Structure formats: C-alpha cells, structure tokens
Tab-separated table of C-alpha atoms and ligand atoms in Angstrom:
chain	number	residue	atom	x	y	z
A	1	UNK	CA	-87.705	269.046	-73.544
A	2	UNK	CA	-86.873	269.112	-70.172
A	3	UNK	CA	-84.718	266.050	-68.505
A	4	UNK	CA	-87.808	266.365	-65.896
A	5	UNK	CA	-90.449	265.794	-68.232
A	6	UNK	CA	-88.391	262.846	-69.791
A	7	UNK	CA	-88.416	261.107	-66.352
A	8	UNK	CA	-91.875	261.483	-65.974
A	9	UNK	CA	-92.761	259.716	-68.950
A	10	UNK	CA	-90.168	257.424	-68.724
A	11	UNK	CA	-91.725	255.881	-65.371
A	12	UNK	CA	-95.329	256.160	-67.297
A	13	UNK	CA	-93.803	253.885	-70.148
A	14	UNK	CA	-92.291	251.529	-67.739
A	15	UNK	CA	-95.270	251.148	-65.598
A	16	UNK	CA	-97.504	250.648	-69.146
A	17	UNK	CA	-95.267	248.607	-70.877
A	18	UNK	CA	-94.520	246.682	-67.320
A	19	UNK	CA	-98.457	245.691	-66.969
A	20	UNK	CA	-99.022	244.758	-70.500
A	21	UNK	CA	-96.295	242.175	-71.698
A	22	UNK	CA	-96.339	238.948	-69.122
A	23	UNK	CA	-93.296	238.136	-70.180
A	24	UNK	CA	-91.756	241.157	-67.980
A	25	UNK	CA	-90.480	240.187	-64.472
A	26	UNK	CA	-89.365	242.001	-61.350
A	27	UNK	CA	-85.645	241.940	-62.663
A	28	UNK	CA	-86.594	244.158	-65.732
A	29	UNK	CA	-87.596	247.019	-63.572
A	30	UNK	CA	-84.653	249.794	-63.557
A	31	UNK	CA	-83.327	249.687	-60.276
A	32	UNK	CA	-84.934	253.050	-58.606
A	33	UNK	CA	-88.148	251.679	-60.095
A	34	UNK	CA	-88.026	248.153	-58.395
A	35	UNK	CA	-87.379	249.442	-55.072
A	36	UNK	CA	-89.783	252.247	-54.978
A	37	UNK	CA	-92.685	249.761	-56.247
A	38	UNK	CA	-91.152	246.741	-53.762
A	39	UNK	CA	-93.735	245.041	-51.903
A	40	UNK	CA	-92.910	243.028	-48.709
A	41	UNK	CA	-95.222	240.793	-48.744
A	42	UNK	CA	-95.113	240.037	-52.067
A	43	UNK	CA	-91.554	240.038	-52.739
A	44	UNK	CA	-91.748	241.255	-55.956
A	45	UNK	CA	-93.083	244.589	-57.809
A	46	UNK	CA	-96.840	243.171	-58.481
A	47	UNK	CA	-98.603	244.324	-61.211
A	48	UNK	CA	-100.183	246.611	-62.330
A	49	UNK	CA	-97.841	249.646	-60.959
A	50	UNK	CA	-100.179	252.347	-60.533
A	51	UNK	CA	-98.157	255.713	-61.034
A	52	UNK	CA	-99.872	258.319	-58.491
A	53	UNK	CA	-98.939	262.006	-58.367
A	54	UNK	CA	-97.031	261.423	-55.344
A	55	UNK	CA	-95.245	258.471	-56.103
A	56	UNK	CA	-93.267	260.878	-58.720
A	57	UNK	CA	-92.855	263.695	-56.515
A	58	UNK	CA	-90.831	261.306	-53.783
A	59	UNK	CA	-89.453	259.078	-56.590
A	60	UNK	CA	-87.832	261.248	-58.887
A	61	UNK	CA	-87.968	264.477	-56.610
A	62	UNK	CA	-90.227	266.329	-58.584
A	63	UNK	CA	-92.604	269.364	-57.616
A	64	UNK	CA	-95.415	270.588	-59.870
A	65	UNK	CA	-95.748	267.691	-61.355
A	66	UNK	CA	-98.377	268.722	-63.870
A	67	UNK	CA	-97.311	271.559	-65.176
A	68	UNK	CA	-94.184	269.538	-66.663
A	69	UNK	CA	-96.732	267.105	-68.443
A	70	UNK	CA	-99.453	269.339	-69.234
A	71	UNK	CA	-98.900	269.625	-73.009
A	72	UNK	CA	-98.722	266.024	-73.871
A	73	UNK	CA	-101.713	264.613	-75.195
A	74	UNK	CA	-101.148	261.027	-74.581
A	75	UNK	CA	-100.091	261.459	-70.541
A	76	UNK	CA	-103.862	261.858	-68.280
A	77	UNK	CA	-103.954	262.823	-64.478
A	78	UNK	CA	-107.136	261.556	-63.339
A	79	UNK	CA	-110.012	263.858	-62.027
A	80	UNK	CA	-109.074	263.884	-58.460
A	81	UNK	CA	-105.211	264.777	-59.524
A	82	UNK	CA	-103.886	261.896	-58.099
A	83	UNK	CA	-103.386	259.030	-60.469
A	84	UNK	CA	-101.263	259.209	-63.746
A	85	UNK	CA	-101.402	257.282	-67.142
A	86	UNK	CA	-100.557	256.906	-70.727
A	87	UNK	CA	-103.430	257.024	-72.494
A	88	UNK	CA	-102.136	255.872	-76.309
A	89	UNK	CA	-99.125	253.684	-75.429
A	90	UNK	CA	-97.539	254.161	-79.619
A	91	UNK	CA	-98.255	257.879	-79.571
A	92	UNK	CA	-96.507	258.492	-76.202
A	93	UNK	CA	-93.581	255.600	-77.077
A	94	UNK	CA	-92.841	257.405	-80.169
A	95	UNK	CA	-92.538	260.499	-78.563
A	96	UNK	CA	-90.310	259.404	-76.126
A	97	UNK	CA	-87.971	257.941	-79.196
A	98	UNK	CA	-87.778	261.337	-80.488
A	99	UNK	CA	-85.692	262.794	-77.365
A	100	UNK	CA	-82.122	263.181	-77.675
A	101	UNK	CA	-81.653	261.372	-74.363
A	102	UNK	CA	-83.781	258.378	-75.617
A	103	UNK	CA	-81.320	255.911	-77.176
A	104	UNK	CA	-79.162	256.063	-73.587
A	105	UNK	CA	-82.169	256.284	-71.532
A	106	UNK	CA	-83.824	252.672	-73.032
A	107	UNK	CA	-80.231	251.561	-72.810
A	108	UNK	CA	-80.451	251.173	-69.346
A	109	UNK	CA	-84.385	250.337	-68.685
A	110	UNK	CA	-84.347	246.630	-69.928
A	111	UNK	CA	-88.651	246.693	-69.975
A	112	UNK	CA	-88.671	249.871	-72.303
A	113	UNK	CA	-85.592	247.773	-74.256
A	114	UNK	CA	-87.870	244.968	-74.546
A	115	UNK	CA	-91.015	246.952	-76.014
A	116	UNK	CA	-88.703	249.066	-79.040
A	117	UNK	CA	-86.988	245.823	-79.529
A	118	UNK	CA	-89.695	244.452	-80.449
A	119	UNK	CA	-91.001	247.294	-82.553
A	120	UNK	CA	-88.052	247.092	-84.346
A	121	UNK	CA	-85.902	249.807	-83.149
A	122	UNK	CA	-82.420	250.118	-84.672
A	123	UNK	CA	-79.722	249.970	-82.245
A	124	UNK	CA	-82.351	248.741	-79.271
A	125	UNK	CA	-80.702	245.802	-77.537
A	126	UNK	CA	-83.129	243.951	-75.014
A	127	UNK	CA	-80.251	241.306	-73.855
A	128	UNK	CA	-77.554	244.141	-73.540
A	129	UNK	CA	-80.385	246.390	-71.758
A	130	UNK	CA	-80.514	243.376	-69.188
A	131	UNK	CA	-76.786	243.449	-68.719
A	132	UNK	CA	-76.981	246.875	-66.861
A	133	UNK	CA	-79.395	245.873	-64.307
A	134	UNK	CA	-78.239	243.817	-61.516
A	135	UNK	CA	-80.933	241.675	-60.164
A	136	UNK	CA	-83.272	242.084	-57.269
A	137	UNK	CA	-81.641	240.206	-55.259
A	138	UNK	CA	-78.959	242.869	-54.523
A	139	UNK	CA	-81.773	245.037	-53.199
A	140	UNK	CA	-81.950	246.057	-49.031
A	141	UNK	CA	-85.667	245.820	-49.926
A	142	UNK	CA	-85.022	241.802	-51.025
A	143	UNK	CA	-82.952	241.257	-48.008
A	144	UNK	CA	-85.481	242.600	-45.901
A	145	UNK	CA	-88.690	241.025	-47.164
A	146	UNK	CA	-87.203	237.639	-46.069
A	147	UNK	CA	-86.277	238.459	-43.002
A	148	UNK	CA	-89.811	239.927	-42.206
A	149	UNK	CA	-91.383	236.667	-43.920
A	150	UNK	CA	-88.787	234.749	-41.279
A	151	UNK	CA	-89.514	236.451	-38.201
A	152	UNK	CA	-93.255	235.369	-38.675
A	153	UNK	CA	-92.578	231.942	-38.478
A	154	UNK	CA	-92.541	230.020	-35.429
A	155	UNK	CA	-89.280	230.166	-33.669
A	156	UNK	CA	-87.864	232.714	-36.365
A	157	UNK	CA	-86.531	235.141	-34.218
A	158	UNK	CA	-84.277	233.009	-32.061
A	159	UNK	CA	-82.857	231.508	-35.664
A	160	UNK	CA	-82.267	235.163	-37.207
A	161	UNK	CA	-80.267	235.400	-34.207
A	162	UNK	CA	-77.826	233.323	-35.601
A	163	UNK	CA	-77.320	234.685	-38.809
A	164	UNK	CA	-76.766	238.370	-40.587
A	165	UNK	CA	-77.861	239.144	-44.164
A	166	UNK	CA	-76.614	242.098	-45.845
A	167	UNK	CA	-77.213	243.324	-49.059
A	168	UNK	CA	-74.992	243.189	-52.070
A	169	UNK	CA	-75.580	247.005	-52.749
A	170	UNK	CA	-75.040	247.441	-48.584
A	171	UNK	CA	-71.529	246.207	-49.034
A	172	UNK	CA	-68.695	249.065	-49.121
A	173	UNK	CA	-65.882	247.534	-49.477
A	174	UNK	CA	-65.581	245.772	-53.214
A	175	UNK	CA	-63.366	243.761	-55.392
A	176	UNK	CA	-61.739	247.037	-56.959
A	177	UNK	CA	-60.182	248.236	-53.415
A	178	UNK	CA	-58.977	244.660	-52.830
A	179	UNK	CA	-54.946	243.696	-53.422
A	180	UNK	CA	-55.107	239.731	-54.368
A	181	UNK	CA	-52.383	237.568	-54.430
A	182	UNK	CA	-51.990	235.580	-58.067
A	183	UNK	CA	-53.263	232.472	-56.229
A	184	UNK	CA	-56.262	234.374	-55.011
A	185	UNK	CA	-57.113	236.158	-57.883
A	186	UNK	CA	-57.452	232.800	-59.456
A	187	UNK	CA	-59.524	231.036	-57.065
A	188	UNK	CA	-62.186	234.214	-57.339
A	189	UNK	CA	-62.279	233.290	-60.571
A	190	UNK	CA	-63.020	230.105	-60.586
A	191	UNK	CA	-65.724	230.559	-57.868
A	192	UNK	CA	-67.489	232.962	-60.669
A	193	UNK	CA	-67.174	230.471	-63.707
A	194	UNK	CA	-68.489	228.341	-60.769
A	195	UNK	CA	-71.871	229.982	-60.232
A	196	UNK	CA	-71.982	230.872	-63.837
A	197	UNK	CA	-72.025	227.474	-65.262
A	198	UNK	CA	-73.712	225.743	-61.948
A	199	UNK	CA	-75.979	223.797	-64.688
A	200	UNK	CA	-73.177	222.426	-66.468
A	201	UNK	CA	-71.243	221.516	-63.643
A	202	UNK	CA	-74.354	219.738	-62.275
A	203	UNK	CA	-74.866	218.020	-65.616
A	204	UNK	CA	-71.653	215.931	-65.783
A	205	UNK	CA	-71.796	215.653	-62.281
A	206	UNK	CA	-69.158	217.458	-60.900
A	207	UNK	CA	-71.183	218.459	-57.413
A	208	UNK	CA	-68.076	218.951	-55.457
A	209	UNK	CA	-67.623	222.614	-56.126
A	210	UNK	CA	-68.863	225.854	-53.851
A	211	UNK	CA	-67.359	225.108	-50.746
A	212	UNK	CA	-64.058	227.076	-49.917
A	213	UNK	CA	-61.900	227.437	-46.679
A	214	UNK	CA	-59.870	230.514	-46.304
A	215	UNK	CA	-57.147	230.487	-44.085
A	216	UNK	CA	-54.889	232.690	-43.171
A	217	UNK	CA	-53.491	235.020	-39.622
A	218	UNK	CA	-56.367	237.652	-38.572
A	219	UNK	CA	-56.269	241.029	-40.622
A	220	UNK	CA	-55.554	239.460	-44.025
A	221	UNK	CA	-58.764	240.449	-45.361
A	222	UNK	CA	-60.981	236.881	-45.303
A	223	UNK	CA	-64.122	238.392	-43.735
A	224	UNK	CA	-63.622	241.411	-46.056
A	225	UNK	CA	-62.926	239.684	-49.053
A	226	UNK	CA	-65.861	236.909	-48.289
A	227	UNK	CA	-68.167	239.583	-48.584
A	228	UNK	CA	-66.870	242.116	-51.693
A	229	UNK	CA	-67.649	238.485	-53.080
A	230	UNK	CA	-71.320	238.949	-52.741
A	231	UNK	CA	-71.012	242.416	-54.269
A	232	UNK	CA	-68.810	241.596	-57.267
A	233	UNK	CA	-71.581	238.589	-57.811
A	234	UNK	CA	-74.660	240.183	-56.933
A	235	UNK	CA	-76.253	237.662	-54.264
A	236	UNK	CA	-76.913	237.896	-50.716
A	237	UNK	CA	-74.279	237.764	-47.720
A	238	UNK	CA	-75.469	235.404	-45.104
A	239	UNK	CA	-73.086	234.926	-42.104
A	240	UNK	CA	-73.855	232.334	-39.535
A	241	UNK	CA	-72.483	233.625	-36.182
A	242	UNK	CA	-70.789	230.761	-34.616
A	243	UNK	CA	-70.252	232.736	-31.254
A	244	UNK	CA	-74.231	232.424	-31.007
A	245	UNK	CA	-74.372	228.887	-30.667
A	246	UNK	CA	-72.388	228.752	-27.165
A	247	UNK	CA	-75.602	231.920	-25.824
A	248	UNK	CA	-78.170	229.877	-26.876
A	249	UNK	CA	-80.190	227.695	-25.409
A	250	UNK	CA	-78.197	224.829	-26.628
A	251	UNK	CA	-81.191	221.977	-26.933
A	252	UNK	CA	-82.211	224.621	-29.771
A	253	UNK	CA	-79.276	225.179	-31.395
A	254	UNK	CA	-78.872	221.911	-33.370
A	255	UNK	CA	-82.274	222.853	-34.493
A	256	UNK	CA	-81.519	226.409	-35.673
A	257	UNK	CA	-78.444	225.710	-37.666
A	258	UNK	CA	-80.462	222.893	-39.941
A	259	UNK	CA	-82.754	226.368	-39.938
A	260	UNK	CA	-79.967	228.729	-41.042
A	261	UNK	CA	-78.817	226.305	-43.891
A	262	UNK	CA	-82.713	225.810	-45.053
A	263	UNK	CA	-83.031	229.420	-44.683
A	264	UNK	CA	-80.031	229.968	-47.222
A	265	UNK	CA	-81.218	227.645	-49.711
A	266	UNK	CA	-84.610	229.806	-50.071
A	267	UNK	CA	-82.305	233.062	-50.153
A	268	UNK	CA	-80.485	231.234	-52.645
A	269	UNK	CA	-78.555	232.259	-54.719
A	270	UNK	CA	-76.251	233.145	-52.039
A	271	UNK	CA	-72.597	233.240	-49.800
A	272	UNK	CA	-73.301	231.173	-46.635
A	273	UNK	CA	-70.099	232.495	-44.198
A	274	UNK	CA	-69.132	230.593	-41.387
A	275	UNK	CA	-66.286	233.012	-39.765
A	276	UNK	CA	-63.971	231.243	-37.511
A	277	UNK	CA	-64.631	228.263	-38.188
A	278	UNK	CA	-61.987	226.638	-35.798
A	279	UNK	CA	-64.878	226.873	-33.185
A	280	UNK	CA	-65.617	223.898	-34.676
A	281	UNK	CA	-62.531	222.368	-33.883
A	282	UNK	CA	-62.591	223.573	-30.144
A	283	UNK	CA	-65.562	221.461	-29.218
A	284	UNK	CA	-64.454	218.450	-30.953
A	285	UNK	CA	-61.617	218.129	-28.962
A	286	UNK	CA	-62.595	219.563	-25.587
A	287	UNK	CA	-65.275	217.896	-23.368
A	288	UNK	CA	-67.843	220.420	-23.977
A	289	UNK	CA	-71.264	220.042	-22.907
A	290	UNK	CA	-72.649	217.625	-25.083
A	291	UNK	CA	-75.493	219.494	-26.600
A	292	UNK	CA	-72.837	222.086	-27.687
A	293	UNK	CA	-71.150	218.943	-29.314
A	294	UNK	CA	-74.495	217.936	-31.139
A	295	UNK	CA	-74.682	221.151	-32.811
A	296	UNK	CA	-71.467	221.234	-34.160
A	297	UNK	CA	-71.913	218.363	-35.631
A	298	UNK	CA	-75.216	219.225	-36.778
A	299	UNK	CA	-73.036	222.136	-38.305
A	300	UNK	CA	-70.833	219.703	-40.039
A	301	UNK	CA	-73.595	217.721	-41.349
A	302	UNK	CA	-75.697	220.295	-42.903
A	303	UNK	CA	-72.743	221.625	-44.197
A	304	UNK	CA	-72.189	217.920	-45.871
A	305	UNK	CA	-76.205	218.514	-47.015
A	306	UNK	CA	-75.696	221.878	-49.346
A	307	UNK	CA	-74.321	222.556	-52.699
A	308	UNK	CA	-73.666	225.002	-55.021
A	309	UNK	CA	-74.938	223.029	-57.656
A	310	UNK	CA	-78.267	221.807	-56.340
A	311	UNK	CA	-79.057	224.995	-53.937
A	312	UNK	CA	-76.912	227.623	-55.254
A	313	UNK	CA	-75.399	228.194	-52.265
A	314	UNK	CA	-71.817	229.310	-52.100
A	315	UNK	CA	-70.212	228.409	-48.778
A	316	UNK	CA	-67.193	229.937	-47.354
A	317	UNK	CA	-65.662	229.157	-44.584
A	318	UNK	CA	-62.815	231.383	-42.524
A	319	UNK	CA	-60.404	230.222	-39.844
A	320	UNK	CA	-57.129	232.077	-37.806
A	321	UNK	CA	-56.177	228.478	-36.853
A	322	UNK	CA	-55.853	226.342	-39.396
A	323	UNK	CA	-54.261	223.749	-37.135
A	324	UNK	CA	-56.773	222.864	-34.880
A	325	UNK	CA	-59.116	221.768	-38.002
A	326	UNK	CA	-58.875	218.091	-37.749
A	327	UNK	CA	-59.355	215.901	-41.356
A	328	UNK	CA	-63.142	215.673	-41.029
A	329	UNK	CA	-63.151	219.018	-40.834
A	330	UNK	CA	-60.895	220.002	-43.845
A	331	UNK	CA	-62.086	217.206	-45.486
A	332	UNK	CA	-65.572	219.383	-46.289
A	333	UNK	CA	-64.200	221.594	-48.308
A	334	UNK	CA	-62.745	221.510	-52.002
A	335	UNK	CA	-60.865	224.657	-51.889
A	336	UNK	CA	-58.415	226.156	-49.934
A	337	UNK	CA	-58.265	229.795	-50.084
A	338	UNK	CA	-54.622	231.159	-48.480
A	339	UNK	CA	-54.440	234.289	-46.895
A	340	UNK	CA	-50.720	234.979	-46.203
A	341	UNK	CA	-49.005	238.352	-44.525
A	342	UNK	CA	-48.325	240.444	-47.877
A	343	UNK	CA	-44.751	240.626	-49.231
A	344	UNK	CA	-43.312	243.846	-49.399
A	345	UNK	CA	-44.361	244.372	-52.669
A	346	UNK	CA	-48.422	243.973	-51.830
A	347	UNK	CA	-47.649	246.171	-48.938
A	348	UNK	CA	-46.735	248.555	-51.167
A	349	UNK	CA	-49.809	247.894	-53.580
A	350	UNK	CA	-52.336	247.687	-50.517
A	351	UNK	CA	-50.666	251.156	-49.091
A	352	UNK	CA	-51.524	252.634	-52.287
A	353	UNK	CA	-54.986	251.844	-52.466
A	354	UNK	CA	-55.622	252.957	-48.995
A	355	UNK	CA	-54.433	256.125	-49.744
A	356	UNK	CA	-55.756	256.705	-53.035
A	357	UNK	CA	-57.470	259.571	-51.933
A	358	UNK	CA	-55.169	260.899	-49.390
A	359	UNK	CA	-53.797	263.926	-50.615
A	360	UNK	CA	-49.582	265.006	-49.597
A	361	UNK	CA	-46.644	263.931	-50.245
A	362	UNK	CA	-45.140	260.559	-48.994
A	363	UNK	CA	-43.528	257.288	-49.892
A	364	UNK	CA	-45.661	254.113	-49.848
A	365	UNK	CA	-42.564	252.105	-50.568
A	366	UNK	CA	-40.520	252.714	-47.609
A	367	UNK	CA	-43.373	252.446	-45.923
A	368	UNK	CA	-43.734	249.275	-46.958
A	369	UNK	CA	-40.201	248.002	-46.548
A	370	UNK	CA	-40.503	249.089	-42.996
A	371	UNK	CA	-43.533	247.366	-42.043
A	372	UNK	CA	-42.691	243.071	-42.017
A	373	UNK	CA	-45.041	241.199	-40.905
A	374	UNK	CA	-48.163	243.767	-40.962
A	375	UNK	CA	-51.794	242.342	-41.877
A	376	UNK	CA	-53.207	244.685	-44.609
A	377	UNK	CA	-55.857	245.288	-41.381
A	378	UNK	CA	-52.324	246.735	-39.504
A	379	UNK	CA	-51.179	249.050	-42.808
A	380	UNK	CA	-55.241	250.479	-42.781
A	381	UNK	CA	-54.151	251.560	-39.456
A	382	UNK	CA	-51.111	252.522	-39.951
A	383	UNK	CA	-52.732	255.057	-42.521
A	384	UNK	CA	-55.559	256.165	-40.013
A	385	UNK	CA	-53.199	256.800	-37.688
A	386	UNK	CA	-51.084	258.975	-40.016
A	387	UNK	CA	-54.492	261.066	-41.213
A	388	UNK	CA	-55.721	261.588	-37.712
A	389	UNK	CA	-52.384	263.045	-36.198
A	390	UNK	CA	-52.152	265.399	-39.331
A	391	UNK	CA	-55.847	266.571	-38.575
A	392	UNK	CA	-54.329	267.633	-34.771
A	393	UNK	CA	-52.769	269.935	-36.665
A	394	UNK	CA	-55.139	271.028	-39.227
A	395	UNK	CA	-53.627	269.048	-41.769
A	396	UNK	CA	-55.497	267.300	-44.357
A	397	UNK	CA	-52.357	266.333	-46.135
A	398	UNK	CA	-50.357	263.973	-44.902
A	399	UNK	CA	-46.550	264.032	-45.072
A	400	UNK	CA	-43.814	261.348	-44.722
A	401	UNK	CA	-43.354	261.882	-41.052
A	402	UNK	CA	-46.805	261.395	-40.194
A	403	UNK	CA	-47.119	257.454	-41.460
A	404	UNK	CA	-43.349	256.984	-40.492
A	405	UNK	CA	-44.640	258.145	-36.980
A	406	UNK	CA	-47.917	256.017	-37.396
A	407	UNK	CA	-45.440	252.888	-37.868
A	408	UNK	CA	-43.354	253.692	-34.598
A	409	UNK	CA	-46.577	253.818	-32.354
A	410	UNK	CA	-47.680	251.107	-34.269
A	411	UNK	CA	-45.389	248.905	-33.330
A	412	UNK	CA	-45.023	250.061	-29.956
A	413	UNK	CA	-48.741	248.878	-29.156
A	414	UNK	CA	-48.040	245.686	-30.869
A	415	UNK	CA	-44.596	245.247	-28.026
A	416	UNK	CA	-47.234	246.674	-25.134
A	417	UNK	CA	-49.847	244.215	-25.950
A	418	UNK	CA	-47.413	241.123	-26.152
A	419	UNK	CA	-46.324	241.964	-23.098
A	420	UNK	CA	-49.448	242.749	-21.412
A	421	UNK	CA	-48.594	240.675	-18.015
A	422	UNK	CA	-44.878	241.256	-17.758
A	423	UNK	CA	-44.353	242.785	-14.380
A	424	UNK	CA	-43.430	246.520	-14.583
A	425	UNK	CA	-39.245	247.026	-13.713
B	501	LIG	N1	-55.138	242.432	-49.394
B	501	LIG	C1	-55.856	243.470	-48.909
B	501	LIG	N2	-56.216	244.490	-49.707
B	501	LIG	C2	-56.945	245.513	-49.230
B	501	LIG	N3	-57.369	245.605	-47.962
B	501	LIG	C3	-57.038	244.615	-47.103
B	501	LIG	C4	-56.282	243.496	-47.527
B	501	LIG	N4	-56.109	242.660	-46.471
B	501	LIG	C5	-56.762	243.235	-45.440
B	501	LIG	N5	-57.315	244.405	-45.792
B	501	LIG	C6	-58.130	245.292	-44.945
B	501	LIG	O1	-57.986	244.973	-43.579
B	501	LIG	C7	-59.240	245.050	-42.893
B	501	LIG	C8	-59.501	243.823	-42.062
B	501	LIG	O2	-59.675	242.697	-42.873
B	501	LIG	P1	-60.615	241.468	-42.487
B	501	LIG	O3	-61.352	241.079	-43.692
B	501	LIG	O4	-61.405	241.775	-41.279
B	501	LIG	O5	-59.525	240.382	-42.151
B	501	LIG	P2	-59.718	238.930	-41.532
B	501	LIG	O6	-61.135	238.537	-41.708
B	501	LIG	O7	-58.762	238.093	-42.324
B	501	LIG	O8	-59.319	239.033	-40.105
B	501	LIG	C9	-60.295	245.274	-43.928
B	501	LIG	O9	-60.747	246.602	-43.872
B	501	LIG	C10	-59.589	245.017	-45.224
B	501	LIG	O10	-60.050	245.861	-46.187
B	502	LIG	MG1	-62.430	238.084	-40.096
C-alpha cells in the first residue's frame, strides 16, 4: 500500500474519530491537521472537520486523489466528487492497523491513539501519543487569531502597537544552539519545574515565582535566550516595546500597558518581555513629562498585579544597566538572571556552535584566547565576518586566517567607534 493512500485515510480516521468522541480537543489534532483545519474566529479546529477533495490535494500534496482510494470499500467521495468520508469507521480502522507503517503512524496522532487505545490495541499509548504533540498554542495560526480578535476591539490597534507576539514554532534560535553558564542553566530549570508545577506552587502559597531580571552588558544573549525560552516551553513570546511608550500619545499609554498585561493573561500561558527595562529607571529619576512618569509606574504596578501562578504568565525582564534600577525596581523581581562576558572557555564552546556547520580547517581555541572581552553577539560576527571574506574569494571553507583576520577588523571597529569624536591628527 502506498504511503499516499495511508495519508489519505489517516486524515479520514482523524477527522471521524475527531467528530465522534467529545472528549477530543484541539490539542489532539496532529500538528499539520490543526493548522490546516484552524479557524480564526473560532480559535480552535470546530467540529465536525469535513474532509473535501481539495483539502487533501493542498494538505498532503496529493493529485488524483481518487484513484489512490478507489479500491477501499469503507472510504466514499460524494456524488459531486468533492466531499470525502469513512463510511464503516471498524472496517476502515482495522485496515489501517494492518499497514506496516501503522504502529509509528498512531504513535504520533494522539486522536487515532485515543480510539485503538481504547479498542484495546497492544502497544497503543494515548498519554505517550500526547507527548509528541506540542500544543496549539505554539501555532502562527494561534498567535494570529488573537491578534485579529484584538485589533477588533476598540482602541486595539494603538495597544498592539506596543507589543510583538511571535510564535513558539516562529522562533529560530533554540535552547540547543545556546552556551549557558552553570548558573544559567540552573535558573532555566527552575523556571520549567516552575510552570510545570504552577498548581502546587499556588497551593502552599508560594506566589512569588515567574518574575526574572536578566542582566548583563548588550550581546550576551538576554533577548535571544528570553525567547528560545518560549520555544523550549511551547507558549507564546509577548514583548512589550518600551521605546513605544515615549511615541505615543502619552495620556494613552498608562491605559495601554494595563491593556498589554490583560492582553497576556488571555494569551496565557505565556513569556511577557520587557527589554531594557532601565527605561524604567530613566524616568524615575529625570523630570520627564509627567504623563510619561504615570505610565511607568502604571508599568510597575501591573507588573506588581501578574503572576505565574494565578495567570500563567512568565515575566522576564532585560536590562544593559543594571545600576540605574533603583530598589523598587529590583525589588519586583525574585530572580536574577546574570549574563556575564564568557570566559575563554565559553568562547571557545560558543565559537563552536556557531560554526558547527562551517566547513575548513581552523582553531576555535585560539580564537578564543584572542578575543577578551567579546559578547557571544561580537564572536557571531567575528564568524560572519570570516565566512563572507572567504566567499570574496569563492571560498566556502574557511581557514585560520580568515577568523584571525575577522578578529583584527573586529577590533579595529570597536577602537574607531570609541573614538568616534576624537579630532583627526
Ligand atoms: N551564550 C551564547 N550562546 C550562543 N549564542 C549567543 C550567546 N550569547 C550571545 N549569543 C548570540 O549573540 C546574538 C545577540 O544576542 P542578544 O540576545 O541580542 O543579546 P542581548 O539581548 O543580551 O543584547 C544572538 O544571535 C545570540 O545568539
Ligand atoms: Mg537584547
């Protein structure tokens, strides 16, 4: 039997077996599935899925569609050719059982785990099926059904100005191309056994949890790192853009941020990023205009007003400036998350990973010893550097000389730009 065939009726099944059982939500729907059948307005996949002819051909990329079903008895195309069913749900599951592909197939397709499950199916795992779904949530199609529902609502434009949802699955750069220090390896973890046992912690009444400050010099990867969170956790990136509250009409503003932090507690579960956050401090101590004032400290208030535990909102907070946070400030959050310049020997390791799939012949450790004080942002450039001046010469392998040349100009631009307004001699 063809792997073609097999798809077909494995979207049949899971469309039948979808609109029969209640108990089946959105988040059992294999991934491909859940997005093709994603409504907007609905934010979910309502039921029933009606399979039509065409829905295969762009779904699963398949012509002729019924010529490859045409022999099985319990599959029917409807008398116009355009709508497609199982007709005898046991006839066409057992069928399906039969294939060699089956057992990995239902593996991964939680709602046709759930039916053989409960037929009795040896080695059919409904739970462990679930495990290799991630939830909708991840989903551009998720992201993007709120922010249609948003934009709807009165003043909902000038408030999704303020903020920027991606999509787990839109994020490129994940926890596996990351270098963490010890310290930070440990606080991701604790942020996950966070989220994973949010009831318990709300139980014995530990709410002060969720809300971490990472600090550290530009380029060390807290923007970066805030957001492979969302990936490795599978909930939505929301990042409030501070730099928006000076453009705005600032009588708004103080308005829009209590919107923002309402708005993440319906996304929720969800990162809420505030990136430099020492904008904060700025208008504290300055004598900004005073509206600007108010909606900072509308900003620290509604920051005071969210929780991991009630709203499953995970805040994080990034700042170049740590000093210029006064105590109130600090005082908001109950982790800090350090960011320092890496030691040689990270360097090394984040040198490595950058160049992974670099192809030629060159030594990441004297790179490394040669390059004190770099952010891992400066050692990514380093490395682009070194790639592009090999392509000059047709090069797509990369040689010693090329990154130890990469470092010279690198820090060359790093002497021109610190002395930008020294007179010329
Ligand atoms: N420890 C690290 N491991 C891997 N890449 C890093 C590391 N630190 C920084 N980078 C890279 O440097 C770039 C800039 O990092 P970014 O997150 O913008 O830094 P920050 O927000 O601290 O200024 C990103 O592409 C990131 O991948
Ligand atoms: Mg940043």
């Amino acid at each position: 039997m063809s792997d073609t065939t097999l798809d077909i009726v494995e979207l049949l099944l899971t469309a039948h077996i979808y609109n029969k059982y209640p108990e089946l939500d959105v988040n059992d729907l294999p991934k491909n599935i859940r997005k093709y059948y994603w409504s907007r307005e609905h934010k979910t996949v309502p039921k029933p899925i009606k399979v039509k002819v065409t829905d295969i051909e762009k779904l699963l990329q398949i012509s002729n569609v019924s010529s490859h079903t045409g022999s099985l008895p319990f599959v029917d195309i409807d008398d116009m050719g355009f709508l497609m069913r199982i007709t005898a749900l046991d006839v066409g599951a057992e069928w399906f059982q039969k294939m060699d592909e089956s057992r990995e197939r239902i593996s991964h397709n939680p709602v046709l785990a759930f039916y053989y499950e409960k037929k009795e199916t040896e080695g059919v795992d409904y739970s462990s099926a679930k495990t290799k779904v991630r939830p909708k949530e991840v989903d551009r199609e998720w992201i993007e059904s709120f922010i249609e529902e948003i934009a709807k609502e009165e003043g909902g434009d000038d408030m999704l100005k303020l903020v920027e949802i991606s999509a787990p699955e839109d994020i490129k750069q994940t926890l596996r191309d990351f270098i963490l220090t010890t310290e930070q390896e440990d606080e991701v973890k604790k942020i996950v056994k966070a989220i994973q046992y949010k009831d318990y912690l709300k139980h014995i009444g530990l709410y002060d949890v969720g809300k971490v400050l990472m600090v550290g010099p530009p380029g060390t990867g807290k923007t970066s790192l805030a957001k492979a969170m969302s990936e490795h956790l599978s909930i939505p990136f929301v990042e409030v853009r501070l730099s928006m509250i000076t453009d705005q009409y600032l009588g708004e503003t103080a308005k829009n941020i209590d919107r923002v932090f309402s708005l993440a507690k319906r996304v929720s579960p969800c990162i809420l990023f505030i990136d430099e956050f020492d904008f904060v401090a700025k208008t504290r101590s300055s004598d900004e205009h005073a509206a600007l004032k108010r909606a900072v400290n509308t900003l620290l208030k509604a920051i005071d007003g969210i929780s991991l535990t009630n709203d499953g909102v995970l805040l994080l907070a990034a700042t170049n400036h740590p000093r210029m946070l006064d105590s109130a400030a600090w005082r908001r959050f109950d982790e800090i998350m350090k960011f320092p310049l890496p030691e040689p020997e990270m360097r090394k390791k984040i040198l490595d990973i950058v160049t992974k799939e670099i192809k030629g012949k060159f030594d990441t450790e004297e790179i490394a010893s040669l390059t004190h004080g770099y952010s891992g942002s400066d050692l990514r450039m380093v490395i682009r550097e070194g790639v592009l001046s090999a392509l000059v010469t047709e090069r797509m392998e990369i040689t010693q000389k090329d990154l130890l040349n990469a470092v010279v100009s690198f820090d060359e631009r790093a002497t021109i730009k610190t002395n930008e307004y020294e007179p010329v001699m």
